[in-house]
Short mmCIF file of C-alpha atoms in Angstrom, two decimals:
data_model
loop_
_atom_site.label_atom_id
_atom_site.label_comp_id
_atom_site.label_asym_id
_atom_site.label_seq_id
_atom_site.Cartn_x
_atom_site.Cartn_y
_atom_site.Cartn_z
CA MET A 1 0.00 0.00 0.00
CA SER A 2 1.43 3.41 -0.97
CA ASN A 3 2.05 5.97 1.73
CA HIS A 4 -0.93 8.19 0.90
CA LYS A 5 -3.51 5.38 1.04
CA ILE A 6 -5.52 4.89 4.21
CA GLU A 7 -7.85 1.91 4.40
CA ILE A 8 -10.99 0.89 6.24
CA LYS A 9 -11.52 -2.84 6.70
CA GLY A 10 -14.90 -4.07 7.84
CA PHE A 11 -17.93 -6.26 7.35
CA PRO A 12 -20.92 -5.41 5.18
CA VAL A 13 -24.23 -5.30 7.06
CA TYR A 14 -27.67 -5.51 5.42
CA GLN A 15 -30.78 -4.28 7.23
CA ASN A 16 -34.22 -3.73 5.67
CA GLY A 17 -32.87 -3.19 2.19
CA GLN A 18 -30.11 -0.85 3.37
CA ASP A 19 -26.41 -1.61 3.65
CA PHE A 20 -23.48 -0.20 5.58
CA ILE A 21 -20.06 -1.33 6.77
CA ILE A 22 -18.96 -1.96 10.34
CA GLY A 23 -15.27 -1.97 11.15
CA THR A 24 -12.62 -0.53 13.40
CA ALA A 25 -10.03 2.17 12.88
CA LYS A 26 -7.15 3.38 14.99
CA ILE A 27 -7.62 6.99 16.03
CA GLN A 28 -4.44 8.06 14.23
CA ASP A 29 -5.86 6.63 10.98
CA LEU A 30 -9.43 7.85 11.53
CA LEU A 31 -8.23 11.43 11.90
CA LYS A 32 -6.42 11.23 8.57
CA TYR A 33 -9.67 11.07 6.59
CA THR A 34 -12.15 12.90 8.81
CA MET A 35 -12.19 15.50 11.57
CA PHE A 36 -14.53 17.73 13.55
CA THR A 37 -15.90 20.59 11.48
CA GLU A 38 -18.85 22.93 11.78
CA ARG A 39 -19.27 22.95 8.01
CA LEU A 40 -22.19 20.87 6.73
CA VAL A 41 -21.76 19.05 3.41
CA VAL A 42 -25.10 19.30 1.55
CA ASP A 43 -24.07 17.93 -1.85
CA PHE A 44 -21.20 17.21 -4.22
CA ASP A 45 -20.63 19.10 -7.46
CA ASP A 46 -20.05 17.62 -10.92
CA ASN A 47 -16.37 17.14 -10.07
CA GLY A 48 -17.20 15.25 -6.89
CA LYS A 49 -16.13 18.08 -4.58
CA PRO A 50 -18.14 18.92 -1.43
CA VAL A 51 -20.71 21.72 -1.49
CA TYR A 52 -21.22 23.29 1.94
CA SER A 53 -24.29 24.90 3.47
CA GLU A 54 -24.02 28.69 3.69
CA THR A 55 -26.58 28.93 6.49
CA ILE A 56 -26.31 25.78 8.64
CA GLN A 57 -23.41 24.82 10.89
CA ARG A 58 -23.00 21.80 13.13
CA HIS A 59 -21.98 23.04 16.54
CA VAL A 60 -20.85 20.97 19.52
CA GLU A 61 -21.07 21.75 23.21
CA THR A 62 -17.54 22.76 24.22
CA SER A 63 -18.08 21.65 27.81
CA ARG A 64 -19.17 18.19 26.67
CA ALA A 65 -16.20 17.82 24.32
CA ASN A 66 -13.85 18.88 27.14
CA GLN A 67 -15.41 16.30 29.46
CA ILE A 68 -14.66 13.62 26.87
CA ALA A 69 -11.07 14.90 26.61
CA ASP A 70 -10.72 14.79 30.42
CA PHE A 71 -12.07 11.23 30.38
CA LEU A 72 -9.54 10.11 27.77
CA ILE A 73 -6.58 11.76 29.52
CA ASN A 74 -7.40 10.90 33.12
CA ASP A 75 -8.93 7.43 32.90
CA GLU A 76 -6.40 4.81 31.83
CA THR A 77 -9.27 2.38 31.17
CA ALA A 78 -11.23 4.82 28.96
CA THR A 79 -13.16 3.13 26.15
CA PHE A 80 -15.67 4.06 23.44
CA PRO A 81 -17.82 0.94 22.92
CA THR A 82 -20.39 2.75 20.78
CA ASN A 83 -19.68 3.41 17.13
CA ILE A 84 -18.84 6.57 15.23
CA VAL A 85 -21.16 6.84 12.21
CA LEU A 86 -19.54 8.12 9.02
CA GLY A 87 -20.89 9.18 5.66
CA ILE A 88 -18.51 8.38 2.79
CA PRO A 89 -19.19 9.64 -0.77
CA LEU A 90 -18.15 7.55 -3.75
CA SER A 91 -15.95 10.44 -4.92
CA ALA A 92 -13.72 9.85 -1.86
CA ILE A 93 -13.07 6.19 -2.62
CA ASP A 94 -10.02 5.02 -4.55
CA SER A 95 -10.91 1.34 -4.39
CA GLN A 96 -13.43 -0.97 -2.72
CA ILE A 97 -12.56 -4.67 -2.60
CA PHE A 98 -14.77 -7.49 -1.31
CA ASP A 99 -13.09 -10.70 -0.13
CA ASN A 100 -14.58 -13.50 2.02
CA ASN A 101 -17.38 -11.39 3.54
CA THR A 102 -15.04 -8.49 4.30
CA VAL A 103 -14.59 -5.23 2.46
CA THR A 104 -11.53 -2.99 2.19
CA ILE A 105 -11.98 0.67 1.27
CA SER A 106 -9.04 2.83 0.21
CA PHE A 107 -9.28 6.63 0.09
CA LYS A 108 -8.06 8.89 -2.65
CA LYS A 109 -4.98 10.99 -2.02
CA GLU A 110 -6.90 14.29 -2.01
CA ILE A 111 -9.07 13.11 0.90
CA ILE A 112 -6.02 12.76 3.13
CA GLU A 113 -4.51 15.98 1.78
CA GLY A 114 -7.70 17.91 2.63
CA ILE A 115 -7.46 16.91 6.29
CA SER A 116 -3.76 17.76 6.35
CA LYS A 117 -4.48 21.24 4.95
CA ALA A 118 -7.15 21.83 7.58
CA LYS A 119 -4.79 20.83 10.39
CA ARG A 120 -2.11 23.15 9.03
CA GLY A 121 -4.60 26.02 9.22
CA GLU A 122 -4.89 26.61 5.47
CA ASP A 123 -7.97 28.50 4.31
CA SER A 124 -8.84 26.30 1.35
CA TYR A 125 -9.54 22.64 2.08
CA ASP A 126 -12.28 20.05 1.69
CA ILE A 127 -13.55 17.39 4.09
CA TYR A 128 -15.27 14.58 2.24
CA VAL A 129 -15.97 12.04 4.99
CA THR A 130 -18.70 13.45 7.24
CA ILE A 131 -19.43 12.48 10.84
CA ILE A 132 -23.12 11.60 10.91
CA ASP A 133 -23.06 10.75 14.62
CA GLY A 134 -20.13 11.15 17.01
CA GLN A 135 -19.14 14.81 16.58
CA HIS A 136 -18.64 15.30 20.33
CA ARG A 137 -16.49 12.20 20.64
CA ILE A 138 -14.31 13.17 17.70
CA ARG A 139 -13.91 16.71 19.02
CA GLY A 140 -13.12 15.35 22.50
CA ILE A 141 -10.46 13.08 20.99
CA GLU A 142 -8.95 16.01 19.11
CA LEU A 143 -8.83 18.15 22.26
CA ALA A 144 -7.22 15.34 24.24
CA LEU A 145 -4.55 14.89 21.55
CA GLU A 146 -3.88 18.64 21.50
CA ARG A 147 -3.38 18.78 25.26
CA LEU A 148 -1.16 15.72 25.38
CA SER A 149 0.95 16.92 22.42
CA LYS A 150 1.65 20.32 24.02
CA ASN A 151 3.13 18.80 27.19
CA PRO A 152 4.57 15.39 26.26
CA ASP A 153 6.89 15.26 29.29
CA ASN A 154 4.16 15.95 31.83
CA ALA A 155 3.13 13.12 34.15
CA GLU A 156 -0.08 12.78 36.11
CA THR A 157 -0.35 11.32 39.60
CA ASP A 158 -0.70 7.88 38.01
CA GLY A 159 2.95 8.21 36.89
CA ILE A 160 2.11 7.84 33.20
CA SER A 161 3.71 10.49 30.99
CA TYR A 162 1.63 12.49 28.54
CA ASN A 163 3.76 11.08 25.75
CA GLU A 164 2.79 7.53 26.67
CA LYS A 165 -0.88 8.53 26.99
CA LEU A 166 -0.63 10.21 23.57
CA ASN A 167 0.70 7.01 21.97
CA ARG A 168 -1.99 4.93 23.65
CA LEU A 169 -4.72 7.26 22.43
CA LEU A 170 -3.40 7.38 18.87
CA ASN A 171 -3.41 3.57 18.74
CA MET A 172 -6.85 3.13 20.34
CA ASP A 173 -9.32 1.26 18.13
CA ILE A 174 -12.64 3.00 17.45
CA VAL A 175 -15.73 1.16 16.20
CA ILE A 176 -17.06 2.80 13.04
CA SER A 177 -20.16 2.37 10.89
CA CYS A 178 -19.79 3.61 7.32
CA PHE A 179 -22.74 4.59 5.13
CA MET A 180 -21.67 4.80 1.52
CA ASP A 181 -22.85 7.60 -0.77
CA LYS A 182 -26.03 8.38 1.18
CA SER A 183 -27.99 11.59 0.59
CA LEU A 184 -28.04 14.40 3.14
CA GLU A 185 -31.69 13.56 3.90
CA TYR A 186 -30.79 9.93 4.61
CA GLN A 187 -27.87 10.97 6.85
CA ALA A 188 -30.19 13.33 8.75
CA MET A 189 -32.65 10.47 9.21
CA ILE A 190 -29.90 8.23 10.65
CA PHE A 191 -28.76 10.95 13.06
CA SER A 192 -32.32 11.69 14.15
CA THR A 193 -33.16 8.02 14.68
CA ILE A 194 -30.02 7.34 16.73
CA ASN A 195 -30.47 10.33 19.00
CA ARG A 196 -34.25 10.09 19.31
CA THR A 197 -34.36 6.43 20.30
CA GLN A 198 -31.42 6.33 22.70
CA LYS A 199 -32.67 5.89 26.26
CA ARG A 200 -31.10 8.21 28.79
CA VAL A 201 -29.23 6.16 31.38
CA SER A 202 -30.62 6.52 34.89
CA GLN A 203 -28.36 8.64 37.08
CA ASP A 204 -29.24 6.34 39.98
CA LEU A 205 -27.74 3.45 38.01
CA VAL A 206 -24.61 5.45 37.17
CA TYR A 207 -24.02 6.35 40.81
CA SER A 208 -24.75 2.79 41.98
CA LEU A 209 -22.08 1.50 39.63
CA PHE A 210 -19.49 3.59 41.48
CA GLY A 211 -20.20 1.41 44.50
CA LEU A 212 -19.12 -1.64 42.52
CA THR A 213 -15.60 -0.39 41.94
CA GLU A 214 -12.74 -0.42 44.40
CA ASN A 215 -11.36 2.85 43.04
CA ASP A 216 -11.70 5.71 45.51
CA SER A 217 -13.60 8.82 44.38
CA PRO A 218 -15.98 11.51 45.68
CA TYR A 219 -18.82 9.66 43.94
CA LYS A 220 -18.02 6.38 45.68
CA THR A 221 -17.83 8.16 49.06
CA ALA A 222 -21.11 9.97 48.33
CA LEU A 223 -22.80 6.66 47.53
CA GLU A 224 -21.55 5.09 50.77
CA VAL A 225 -22.71 8.15 52.77
CA CYS A 226 -26.08 7.97 51.02
CA LEU A 227 -26.50 4.28 51.90
CA ALA A 228 -25.48 4.94 55.52
CA LEU A 229 -27.95 7.84 55.87
CA ASN A 230 -30.74 5.72 54.46
CA GLY A 231 -29.92 2.63 56.53
CA HIS A 232 -29.39 3.97 60.06
CA PRO A 233 -32.61 4.02 62.17
CA LYS A 234 -31.58 7.27 63.90
CA SER A 235 -30.84 9.07 60.65
CA PRO A 236 -33.36 11.74 59.53
CA PHE A 237 -33.10 10.10 56.09
CA TYR A 238 -33.85 6.57 57.31
CA ASN A 239 -35.69 4.72 54.53
CA ARG A 240 -36.40 8.06 52.85
CA ILE A 241 -34.00 7.64 49.93
CA LYS A 242 -35.16 5.72 46.88
CA LEU A 243 -32.27 3.39 46.14
CA TYR A 244 -31.62 2.05 42.67
CA GLY A 245 -32.50 -1.65 42.38
CA ASN A 246 -34.88 -1.73 45.37
CA ASP A 247 -38.53 -2.73 45.01
CA TYR A 248 -41.29 -0.44 46.30
CA ASP A 249 -44.87 -1.64 46.47
CA GLY A 250 -46.52 1.71 45.81
CA THR A 251 -47.89 2.24 49.33
CA PHE A 252 -44.78 4.23 50.20
CA ILE A 253 -42.19 5.55 47.77
CA PRO A 254 -39.22 7.36 49.37
CA PRO A 255 -39.36 11.09 48.53
CA LEU A 256 -35.63 11.51 47.85
CA SER A 257 -33.82 9.97 44.89
CA GLN A 258 -30.41 8.41 45.28
CA SER A 259 -28.97 10.56 42.49
CA THR A 260 -30.22 13.80 44.11
CA MET A 261 -28.54 12.92 47.41
CA ILE A 262 -25.28 11.91 45.76
CA LYS A 263 -25.13 15.06 43.64
CA ARG A 264 -25.63 17.18 46.78
CA ILE A 265 -22.91 15.36 48.73
CA VAL A 266 -20.46 15.56 45.82
CA SER A 267 -21.21 19.30 45.46
CA PHE A 268 -19.84 19.73 49.00
CA ILE A 269 -16.58 18.02 47.99
CA SER A 270 -15.84 19.14 44.43
CA VAL A 271 -15.97 22.59 42.84
CA SER A 272 -18.19 21.49 39.94
CA SER A 273 -19.53 18.37 38.26
CA LYS A 274 -16.69 18.58 35.76
CA GLU A 275 -14.09 18.81 38.53
CA ALA A 276 -15.81 15.94 40.33
CA GLU A 277 -15.04 13.80 37.27
CA ASN A 278 -11.40 14.88 37.44
CA ASP A 279 -11.29 14.34 41.22
CA ARG A 280 -12.03 10.68 40.55
CA PHE A 281 -8.45 10.31 39.35
CA ARG A 282 -6.80 12.32 42.14
CA LYS A 283 -5.58 11.03 45.46
CA ARG A 284 -7.55 12.36 48.41
CA LYS A 285 -4.67 14.36 49.82
CA GLU A 286 -4.46 16.33 46.55
CA LEU A 287 -7.79 17.96 47.44
CA LYS A 288 -6.35 19.60 50.54
CA GLY A 289 -5.74 23.34 50.76
CA TYR A 290 -8.68 24.49 48.64
CA SER A 291 -8.68 28.32 48.46
CA GLY A 292 -11.59 29.04 46.13
CA THR A 293 -14.71 31.02 46.91
CA LYS A 294 -17.26 28.20 46.76
CA LYS A 295 -18.06 26.71 50.16
CA LEU A 296 -17.06 23.04 50.24
CA PRO A 297 -17.70 21.81 53.80
CA PHE A 298 -16.86 18.18 53.05
CA ARG A 299 -13.70 18.71 50.99
CA GLU A 300 -11.10 18.78 53.77
CA ILE A 301 -12.86 15.92 55.56
CA TYR A 302 -12.78 13.84 52.38
CA ALA A 303 -9.13 14.78 51.83
CA THR A 304 -8.23 13.46 55.28
CA ASP A 305 -10.07 10.18 54.68
CA ASP A 306 -12.67 10.72 57.41
CA ASP A 307 -15.92 9.67 55.70
CA SER A 308 -17.76 8.98 58.95
CA SER A 309 -17.45 12.68 59.82
CA ILE A 310 -19.11 13.52 56.51
CA ILE A 311 -22.14 11.53 57.63
CA ARG A 312 -22.28 13.30 61.01
CA LEU A 313 -21.80 16.76 59.47
CA PHE A 314 -24.44 16.11 56.81
CA VAL A 315 -26.99 15.23 59.50
CA LEU A 316 -25.96 18.29 61.52
CA LEU A 317 -26.38 20.58 58.51
CA PHE A 318 -29.81 19.08 57.87
CA PHE A 319 -30.96 19.76 61.43
CA ILE A 320 -29.54 23.31 61.38
CA ASN A 321 -31.31 24.14 58.13
CA THR A 322 -34.57 22.55 59.32
CA THR A 323 -34.44 24.54 62.59
CA LEU A 324 -33.75 27.78 60.75
CA PHE A 325 -36.66 27.05 58.41
CA PHE A 326 -39.16 26.67 61.26
CA ILE A 327 -37.77 29.71 63.09
CA THR A 328 -38.35 31.73 59.92
CA LEU A 329 -41.95 30.52 59.79
CA GLU A 330 -42.58 31.65 63.35
CA VAL A 331 -41.14 35.14 62.87
#
């Protein structure tokens, strides 16, 4: 294979008269033929070149993309089990070879050159392979690579250098689904169907899963505090927290959700939900000496590994606030 050729190898899939290809690609190869862009390809001209919308742009939430980048950099077990969905026009394909139920697609030289021009900051470039679904993940990957590339000699508390993390990320396999030469309307239908039918994962389930890992984190502590508050007969929250996985017969449903309690406890440890994600990968003692303006009554206690005091202080704060509430009513 010549140097400019990048290939996708996968399996053809047929569903309800439609076909697509499922395969894998290493991130370093994937980003040679596609990338995050706000430009929307609406058609291809007579020469097979992309025509872009002058009025519509595909934006991503920067905070969400940064959360994905944090996840990739900080979590050494980070994975993307769900697929990136790509739209590939025939004008981008150099060859397509079927052999024993597999297919190999090679891209034309100009497809790779277009991505290279964009990364160099040139004004004139074309992106042929569109991301139908997975814009945030691709942008998060790009941000993670940018951060790791700027400081290759840095090392996190896990002792792994940024350079090693960069190499790991570049060689990570991503699952991809490729739709060949589909119209813009069909691509929009795929995107709409994927995002409309996905069921939002229960936050109670997410927080419960933290209790199944041995890794220390504010979320794991918050879950343990939540279970203790719900389980102790003298606790004001005794049997008043609806725990994920428990059965309730309908005669009495606890008024507080597990996720609400955990979010509140974590908010007393970490500066924000984003920082709470990052705090998962920090040792407790690294949270000492907080000097910000937000009040975090549990942070120093968590940092000194004294979770039982968090339980006592939480109950105390509850009683103080309840007392103040009734005093206000009487005034």
